[in-house]
Short mmCIF file of C-alpha atoms and ligand atoms in Angstrom, two decimals:
data_model
loop_
_atom_site.label_atom_id
_atom_site.label_comp_id
_atom_site.label_asym_id
_atom_site.label_seq_id
_atom_site.Cartn_x
_atom_site.Cartn_y
_atom_site.Cartn_z
CA MET A 18 -26.47 -70.64 -17.28
CA GLU A 19 -24.35 -67.98 -15.58
CA GLN A 20 -26.19 -65.02 -14.17
CA LEU A 21 -26.98 -62.20 -16.57
CA PRO A 22 -24.70 -59.17 -16.18
CA THR A 23 -25.87 -56.05 -14.35
CA TYR A 24 -24.75 -52.42 -14.56
CA ASP A 25 -22.32 -53.25 -11.75
CA ASP A 26 -20.56 -55.64 -14.10
CA VAL A 27 -20.32 -52.87 -16.72
CA VAL A 28 -18.67 -50.60 -14.12
CA ARG A 29 -16.16 -53.30 -13.15
CA ALA A 30 -15.49 -54.10 -16.81
CA HIS A 31 -14.76 -50.42 -17.39
CA GLU A 32 -12.14 -50.38 -14.61
CA ARG A 33 -10.57 -53.53 -16.07
CA ILE A 34 -10.31 -52.34 -19.68
CA ALA A 35 -9.49 -48.67 -19.01
CA PRO A 36 -5.68 -49.12 -19.05
CA GLN A 37 -5.81 -50.73 -22.52
CA ALA A 38 -8.95 -49.51 -24.34
CA HIS A 39 -9.25 -46.06 -25.90
CA ARG A 40 -11.83 -43.70 -24.49
CA THR A 41 -13.11 -42.97 -28.00
CA PRO A 42 -14.20 -39.47 -29.03
CA VAL A 43 -17.81 -38.30 -29.29
CA LEU A 44 -18.12 -36.34 -32.54
CA THR A 45 -20.75 -33.78 -33.50
CA SER A 46 -21.54 -31.89 -36.71
CA ARG A 47 -23.36 -28.56 -36.66
CA LEU A 48 -24.31 -28.82 -40.31
CA THR A 49 -25.77 -32.31 -39.87
CA ASP A 50 -27.61 -31.18 -36.74
CA ALA A 51 -29.08 -28.22 -38.65
CA GLU A 52 -30.20 -30.46 -41.51
CA LEU A 53 -31.77 -33.05 -39.22
CA GLY A 54 -33.18 -30.56 -36.68
CA LEU A 55 -31.67 -32.32 -33.67
CA SER A 56 -28.40 -32.69 -31.75
CA LEU A 57 -26.47 -35.79 -32.74
CA PHE A 58 -23.67 -37.34 -30.62
CA LEU A 59 -21.59 -39.99 -32.38
CA LYS A 60 -19.61 -42.39 -30.17
CA CYS A 61 -16.78 -43.33 -32.51
CA GLU A 62 -15.86 -46.93 -31.82
CA ASN A 63 -14.41 -47.09 -35.33
CA LEU A 64 -11.51 -45.34 -33.57
CA GLN A 65 -11.28 -48.03 -30.86
CA ARG A 66 -8.22 -50.33 -30.79
CA MET A 67 -8.40 -52.84 -33.68
CA GLY A 68 -11.15 -50.69 -35.14
CA ALA A 69 -14.33 -51.73 -33.29
CA PHE A 70 -16.02 -51.84 -29.87
CA LYS A 71 -15.38 -55.62 -29.78
CA PHE A 72 -12.03 -55.00 -28.06
CA ARG A 73 -13.96 -53.96 -24.94
CA GLY A 74 -15.81 -57.24 -24.43
CA ALA A 75 -12.91 -59.44 -25.48
CA TYR A 76 -10.40 -57.75 -23.19
CA ASN A 77 -12.83 -57.87 -20.26
CA ALA A 78 -13.57 -61.57 -20.79
CA LEU A 79 -9.90 -62.57 -21.17
CA SER A 80 -8.88 -60.49 -18.13
CA LEU A 81 -11.13 -62.73 -16.06
CA PHE A 82 -9.42 -66.00 -17.07
CA ASP A 83 -7.82 -67.91 -14.19
CA ALA A 84 -4.20 -69.15 -14.36
CA ASP A 85 -5.12 -72.52 -15.96
CA GLN A 86 -7.27 -70.87 -18.61
CA ARG A 87 -4.51 -68.38 -19.43
CA ARG A 88 -1.96 -71.15 -19.83
CA ALA A 89 -4.16 -73.35 -22.07
CA GLY A 90 -5.42 -70.49 -24.24
CA VAL A 91 -8.57 -69.06 -25.80
CA VAL A 92 -10.59 -70.05 -28.88
CA ALA A 93 -13.05 -67.76 -30.68
CA TYR A 94 -15.11 -67.91 -33.87
CA SER A 95 -15.87 -64.79 -35.86
CA SER A 96 -16.18 -63.38 -39.35
CA GLY A 97 -13.94 -60.51 -38.38
CA ASN A 98 -14.01 -57.97 -35.59
CA HIS A 99 -14.43 -60.38 -32.67
CA ALA A 100 -11.55 -62.44 -34.06
CA GLN A 101 -9.25 -59.44 -34.13
CA ALA A 102 -10.45 -58.31 -30.71
CA VAL A 103 -9.72 -61.67 -29.08
CA ALA A 104 -6.39 -61.94 -30.90
CA LEU A 105 -5.29 -58.48 -29.72
CA ALA A 106 -6.57 -58.93 -26.15
CA ALA A 107 -4.86 -62.34 -25.95
CA SER A 108 -1.54 -60.95 -27.16
CA LEU A 109 -1.73 -58.09 -24.61
CA LEU A 110 -2.43 -60.59 -21.82
CA GLY A 111 0.08 -63.22 -23.00
CA ILE A 112 -2.62 -65.83 -23.71
CA PRO A 113 -2.34 -68.16 -26.77
CA ALA A 114 -5.26 -67.63 -29.18
CA THR A 115 -6.91 -69.89 -31.79
CA ILE A 116 -9.43 -68.18 -34.10
CA VAL A 117 -12.01 -69.96 -36.30
CA MET A 118 -12.56 -67.67 -39.33
CA PRO A 119 -14.37 -68.05 -42.66
CA HIS A 120 -11.89 -68.91 -45.42
CA ASP A 121 -13.35 -66.04 -47.49
CA ALA A 122 -12.96 -63.42 -44.73
CA PRO A 123 -11.51 -60.11 -46.00
CA ALA A 124 -7.75 -60.44 -46.47
CA ALA A 125 -7.08 -57.46 -44.21
CA LYS A 126 -9.03 -59.06 -41.33
CA LEU A 127 -7.24 -62.40 -41.76
CA ALA A 128 -3.86 -60.67 -41.87
CA ALA A 129 -4.64 -58.53 -38.81
CA THR A 130 -5.72 -61.59 -36.81
CA LYS A 131 -2.55 -63.51 -37.73
CA GLY A 132 -0.52 -60.36 -37.13
CA TYR A 133 -1.57 -60.40 -33.46
CA GLY A 134 0.00 -63.86 -33.21
CA ALA A 135 -3.18 -65.94 -33.30
CA GLU A 136 -3.50 -69.34 -35.00
CA VAL A 137 -6.26 -69.13 -37.65
CA VAL A 138 -8.46 -72.19 -38.39
CA PRO A 139 -10.49 -71.61 -41.58
CA TYR A 140 -14.07 -72.86 -42.21
CA ASP A 141 -16.72 -72.57 -44.92
CA ARG A 142 -19.36 -70.06 -43.76
CA TRP A 143 -22.07 -71.43 -46.04
CA SER A 144 -21.74 -75.13 -45.21
CA GLU A 145 -20.02 -75.48 -41.83
CA ASP A 146 -21.14 -74.56 -38.31
CA ARG A 147 -18.52 -72.32 -36.73
CA GLU A 148 -19.97 -72.77 -33.24
CA GLU A 149 -19.55 -76.54 -33.54
CA ILE A 150 -15.96 -76.17 -34.77
CA GLY A 151 -15.18 -73.77 -31.92
CA ARG A 152 -16.68 -76.09 -29.32
CA ALA A 153 -14.78 -79.11 -30.71
CA LEU A 154 -11.47 -77.21 -30.60
CA ALA A 155 -12.19 -76.10 -27.05
CA GLU A 156 -12.77 -79.70 -25.98
CA GLU A 157 -9.85 -81.26 -27.85
CA ARG A 158 -7.27 -78.72 -26.76
CA GLY A 159 -8.64 -77.61 -23.39
CA LEU A 160 -9.17 -74.06 -24.66
CA THR A 161 -11.70 -71.60 -23.24
CA LEU A 162 -14.29 -70.52 -25.80
CA VAL A 163 -15.12 -66.81 -25.82
CA PRO A 164 -18.21 -66.31 -27.99
CA PRO A 165 -18.77 -62.99 -29.80
CA TYR A 166 -21.90 -61.91 -27.91
CA ASP A 167 -23.47 -64.72 -25.87
CA HIS A 168 -21.31 -64.30 -22.75
CA PRO A 169 -21.89 -62.14 -19.62
CA HIS A 170 -18.32 -60.78 -19.54
CA VAL A 171 -18.47 -59.88 -23.23
CA MET A 172 -21.85 -58.17 -22.81
CA ALA A 173 -20.62 -56.18 -19.78
CA GLY A 174 -17.51 -55.09 -21.66
CA GLN A 175 -19.51 -53.91 -24.67
CA GLY A 176 -21.69 -51.79 -22.34
CA THR A 177 -18.71 -49.59 -21.49
CA ALA A 178 -19.00 -47.70 -24.80
CA ALA A 179 -22.50 -46.42 -23.99
CA LYS A 180 -21.39 -45.76 -20.40
CA GLU A 181 -18.66 -43.45 -21.68
CA LEU A 182 -21.10 -41.77 -24.05
CA PHE A 183 -23.67 -41.00 -21.33
CA GLU A 184 -20.93 -39.81 -18.96
CA GLU A 185 -19.74 -37.39 -21.60
CA THR A 186 -23.03 -36.06 -23.00
CA GLY A 187 -25.31 -36.15 -19.98
CA HIS A 188 -28.97 -36.60 -20.83
CA LEU A 189 -29.91 -38.14 -24.19
CA ASP A 190 -33.45 -38.59 -25.49
CA ALA A 191 -32.58 -41.55 -27.71
CA LEU A 192 -29.69 -43.91 -28.44
CA PHE A 193 -29.32 -45.94 -31.65
CA VAL A 194 -27.18 -49.10 -31.39
CA PRO A 195 -26.12 -51.53 -34.17
CA LEU A 196 -27.49 -55.03 -33.53
CA GLY A 197 -26.10 -58.43 -34.50
CA GLY A 198 -26.19 -61.06 -31.78
CA GLY A 199 -27.01 -58.47 -29.12
CA GLY A 200 -23.83 -58.09 -27.06
CA LEU A 201 -23.47 -54.38 -27.77
CA LEU A 202 -27.19 -53.66 -27.40
CA SER A 203 -27.64 -55.59 -24.14
CA GLY A 204 -24.60 -53.88 -22.59
CA SER A 205 -25.82 -50.48 -23.81
CA LEU A 206 -29.23 -51.15 -22.24
CA LEU A 207 -27.57 -51.81 -18.86
CA ALA A 208 -25.65 -48.52 -19.14
CA ALA A 209 -28.75 -46.58 -20.23
CA GLY A 210 -30.85 -48.09 -17.45
CA ALA A 211 -28.41 -46.80 -14.83
CA LEU A 212 -27.27 -43.50 -16.36
CA ALA A 213 -30.20 -42.37 -18.52
CA PRO A 214 -33.35 -44.24 -17.53
CA SER A 215 -35.61 -42.01 -19.65
CA CYS A 216 -33.52 -42.46 -22.81
CA ALA A 217 -35.20 -44.48 -25.57
CA VAL A 218 -32.79 -47.19 -26.78
CA TYR A 219 -33.16 -48.70 -30.26
CA GLY A 220 -31.41 -51.74 -31.70
CA VAL A 221 -30.75 -51.41 -35.44
CA GLU A 222 -30.27 -54.43 -37.72
CA PRO A 223 -29.91 -54.83 -41.48
CA GLU A 224 -33.21 -54.85 -43.36
CA ALA A 225 -32.29 -58.23 -44.92
CA GLY A 226 -31.88 -59.85 -41.50
CA ASP A 227 -34.54 -58.57 -39.11
CA ASP A 228 -34.50 -61.62 -36.82
CA GLY A 229 -34.10 -59.39 -33.75
CA ARG A 230 -37.22 -57.39 -34.54
CA ARG A 231 -39.13 -60.60 -35.20
CA SER A 232 -37.82 -62.12 -31.96
CA LEU A 233 -39.01 -59.08 -30.03
CA ARG A 234 -42.50 -59.39 -31.56
CA ALA A 235 -42.62 -63.17 -31.03
CA GLY A 236 -41.30 -63.05 -27.44
CA GLU A 237 -38.76 -65.77 -28.31
CA ILE A 238 -35.54 -66.03 -30.33
CA VAL A 239 -36.28 -66.34 -34.07
CA HIS A 240 -33.63 -68.02 -36.27
CA ILE A 241 -33.08 -66.98 -39.91
CA ASP A 242 -30.71 -67.95 -42.75
CA THR A 243 -27.52 -65.88 -43.07
CA PRO A 244 -28.86 -62.60 -44.50
CA ALA A 245 -27.43 -61.06 -47.68
CA THR A 246 -26.32 -57.57 -46.64
CA ILE A 247 -23.21 -55.40 -46.82
CA ALA A 248 -23.40 -55.18 -43.00
CA ASP A 249 -21.14 -58.23 -42.50
CA GLY A 250 -20.74 -57.57 -38.77
CA ALA A 251 -24.47 -58.07 -38.27
CA GLN A 252 -25.00 -61.14 -40.47
CA THR A 253 -26.06 -63.13 -37.43
CA GLN A 254 -28.79 -65.76 -37.70
CA HIS A 255 -30.22 -65.21 -34.22
CA LEU A 256 -29.86 -63.20 -31.01
CA GLY A 257 -27.87 -64.73 -28.16
CA ILE A 258 -29.77 -66.51 -25.39
CA ARG A 259 -28.17 -64.24 -22.75
CA PRO A 260 -28.63 -60.89 -24.53
CA PHE A 261 -32.22 -61.75 -25.49
CA PRO A 262 -33.97 -61.40 -22.09
CA LEU A 263 -32.27 -58.05 -21.43
CA ILE A 264 -33.22 -56.81 -24.90
CA ARG A 265 -36.79 -58.10 -24.59
CA ASP A 266 -37.29 -56.40 -21.23
CA LEU A 267 -35.40 -53.12 -21.76
CA VAL A 268 -35.27 -52.12 -25.43
CA THR A 269 -37.58 -49.42 -26.78
CA ASP A 270 -37.78 -51.05 -30.21
CA ILE A 271 -35.75 -52.81 -32.88
CA VAL A 272 -35.67 -51.11 -36.28
CA THR A 273 -33.84 -51.75 -39.56
CA ALA A 274 -31.68 -49.95 -42.12
CA SER A 275 -31.25 -50.84 -45.80
CA ASP A 276 -27.88 -51.34 -47.50
CA ALA A 277 -28.48 -48.12 -49.49
CA GLN A 278 -29.04 -46.18 -46.25
CA LEU A 279 -25.82 -47.64 -44.82
CA VAL A 280 -23.80 -46.49 -47.82
CA ASP A 281 -25.38 -43.05 -47.59
CA SER A 282 -24.35 -42.78 -43.93
CA MET A 283 -20.82 -44.03 -44.72
CA ARG A 284 -20.62 -41.19 -47.24
CA LEU A 285 -21.88 -38.64 -44.72
CA LEU A 286 -19.32 -39.73 -42.12
CA ALA A 287 -16.46 -39.64 -44.64
CA SER A 288 -17.30 -36.38 -46.32
CA ARG A 289 -18.46 -34.37 -43.33
CA MET A 290 -16.78 -35.89 -40.28
CA LYS A 291 -13.64 -37.20 -42.04
CA ILE A 292 -13.99 -40.66 -40.55
CA VAL A 293 -14.14 -44.15 -42.10
CA ALA A 294 -16.87 -46.44 -40.81
CA GLU A 295 -17.67 -49.95 -42.04
CA PRO A 296 -21.22 -50.67 -43.29
CA THR A 297 -22.28 -52.39 -40.02
CA GLY A 298 -20.88 -49.45 -38.09
CA CYS A 299 -23.42 -47.15 -39.78
CA LEU A 300 -26.60 -49.01 -38.76
CA GLY A 301 -27.29 -46.66 -35.85
CA LEU A 302 -26.66 -43.47 -37.81
CA ALA A 303 -28.82 -44.61 -40.74
CA ALA A 304 -31.73 -45.34 -38.39
CA ALA A 305 -31.31 -42.08 -36.47
CA ARG A 306 -31.40 -40.05 -39.70
CA GLU A 307 -34.50 -41.93 -40.82
CA ARG A 308 -36.27 -41.11 -37.54
CA ALA A 309 -35.02 -37.53 -37.12
CA GLU A 310 -38.54 -36.10 -37.52
CA GLY A 311 -39.66 -37.82 -34.31
CA TYR A 312 -36.72 -36.37 -32.35
CA ARG A 313 -36.87 -32.75 -33.52
CA GLY A 314 -34.96 -30.50 -31.09
CA ARG A 315 -33.83 -33.52 -29.06
CA ARG A 316 -30.47 -35.01 -28.12
CA VAL A 317 -29.75 -38.25 -29.95
CA GLY A 318 -26.79 -40.61 -29.39
CA VAL A 319 -25.46 -43.05 -31.98
CA ILE A 320 -22.82 -45.74 -31.61
CA ILE A 321 -20.60 -45.92 -34.70
CA SER A 322 -19.59 -49.49 -33.91
CA GLY A 323 -16.65 -50.14 -36.24
CA GLY A 324 -14.43 -48.96 -39.05
CA ASN A 325 -12.85 -52.08 -40.51
CA VAL A 326 -13.44 -51.96 -44.24
CA ASP A 327 -10.92 -52.53 -47.06
CA MET A 328 -10.15 -49.25 -48.80
CA ALA A 329 -10.95 -50.82 -52.19
CA ARG A 330 -14.38 -51.95 -50.91
CA PHE A 331 -14.96 -48.59 -49.24
CA ALA A 332 -14.26 -46.77 -52.50
CA ALA A 333 -16.42 -49.21 -54.50
CA LEU A 334 -19.39 -48.81 -52.12
CA LEU A 335 -19.18 -45.02 -52.17
CA SER A 336 -18.87 -44.74 -55.92
CA GLY A 337 -21.58 -47.35 -56.63
C1 PLP B 5 -20.07 -57.32 -33.91
C2 PLP B 5 -20.45 -56.02 -34.49
C3 PLP B 5 -21.76 -55.52 -34.35
C4 PLP B 5 -22.87 -56.30 -33.70
O1 PLP B 5 -22.61 -56.52 -32.32
P1 PLP B 5 -23.40 -57.61 -31.49
O2 PLP B 5 -22.83 -57.54 -30.13
O3 PLP B 5 -23.17 -58.94 -32.16
O4 PLP B 5 -24.84 -57.26 -31.56
C5 PLP B 5 -22.02 -54.25 -34.84
N1 PLP B 5 -21.06 -53.52 -35.47
C6 PLP B 5 -19.81 -53.98 -35.63
C7 PLP B 5 -18.82 -53.12 -36.32
C8 PLP B 5 -19.45 -55.24 -35.15
O5 PLP B 5 -18.21 -55.69 -35.31
#
């Protein structure tokens, strides 16, 4: 296994992606702060290119391809945001991309991926193993597989969002980070360790799929069935083997948020901050609101990880 990334890798990733990635805004709301009794800093990766932080890791990983890898192309498997991120990064770098996507992925995500010029290979998310399909394609066609979270260059790239947040806000007492396979959380932990060593860092997963929390308690990676939750970006069945040791050693705790809490935070972001976040993107905010009592008078960071949600689904969730 390659070496695990360090904060140095996050710094180098940041230099690599800076010309292409947005330095996303950090939003605040006085009214929300007053209600919660703390100071909230929202790092808005829903406003990142292609609508999620995933562009950071994908662009960093693809930038590091050698000439042969660039010529042959990249393959990725994803239910959405990683697919779009790899497709966009590949088109910017002139690398051919093949994306393995569930045949029932949201139409907008499928269209966006194809729109970046990628070839889409559909699979059945309930009966087929996307990792196997991705690996087979890589072998048959000589493509380089870039996984959504279990890769040192992806993890380092994802850490650049928290790095920007700490650079902008200075000291934070806590940081809440959405958690699926652990790419974003492991990268955020590297950034926090270097820039804000006293900051408590929480991973937040959907209540229906708390494999990360169980893995932390067990001291080893726990596998679960695909959880039923509206947080489709965190419907992972297990943490990655590379993110896991960093999370195990550095995270303060892993907590959960219910679907109802996610919808409530989507509503708060839309009505008060005028921004659209997808359900998965609200995991951190939902958990921070739930734990506000424990951080009274403190400075709390949240990563709003993505904003890719169909408008029809957005409206249905908010009116439900
Ligand atoms: C992928 C994704 C996550 C989870 O990230 P991991 O690196 O897999 O933990 C969270 N939010 C959004 C919007 C995502 O696309």
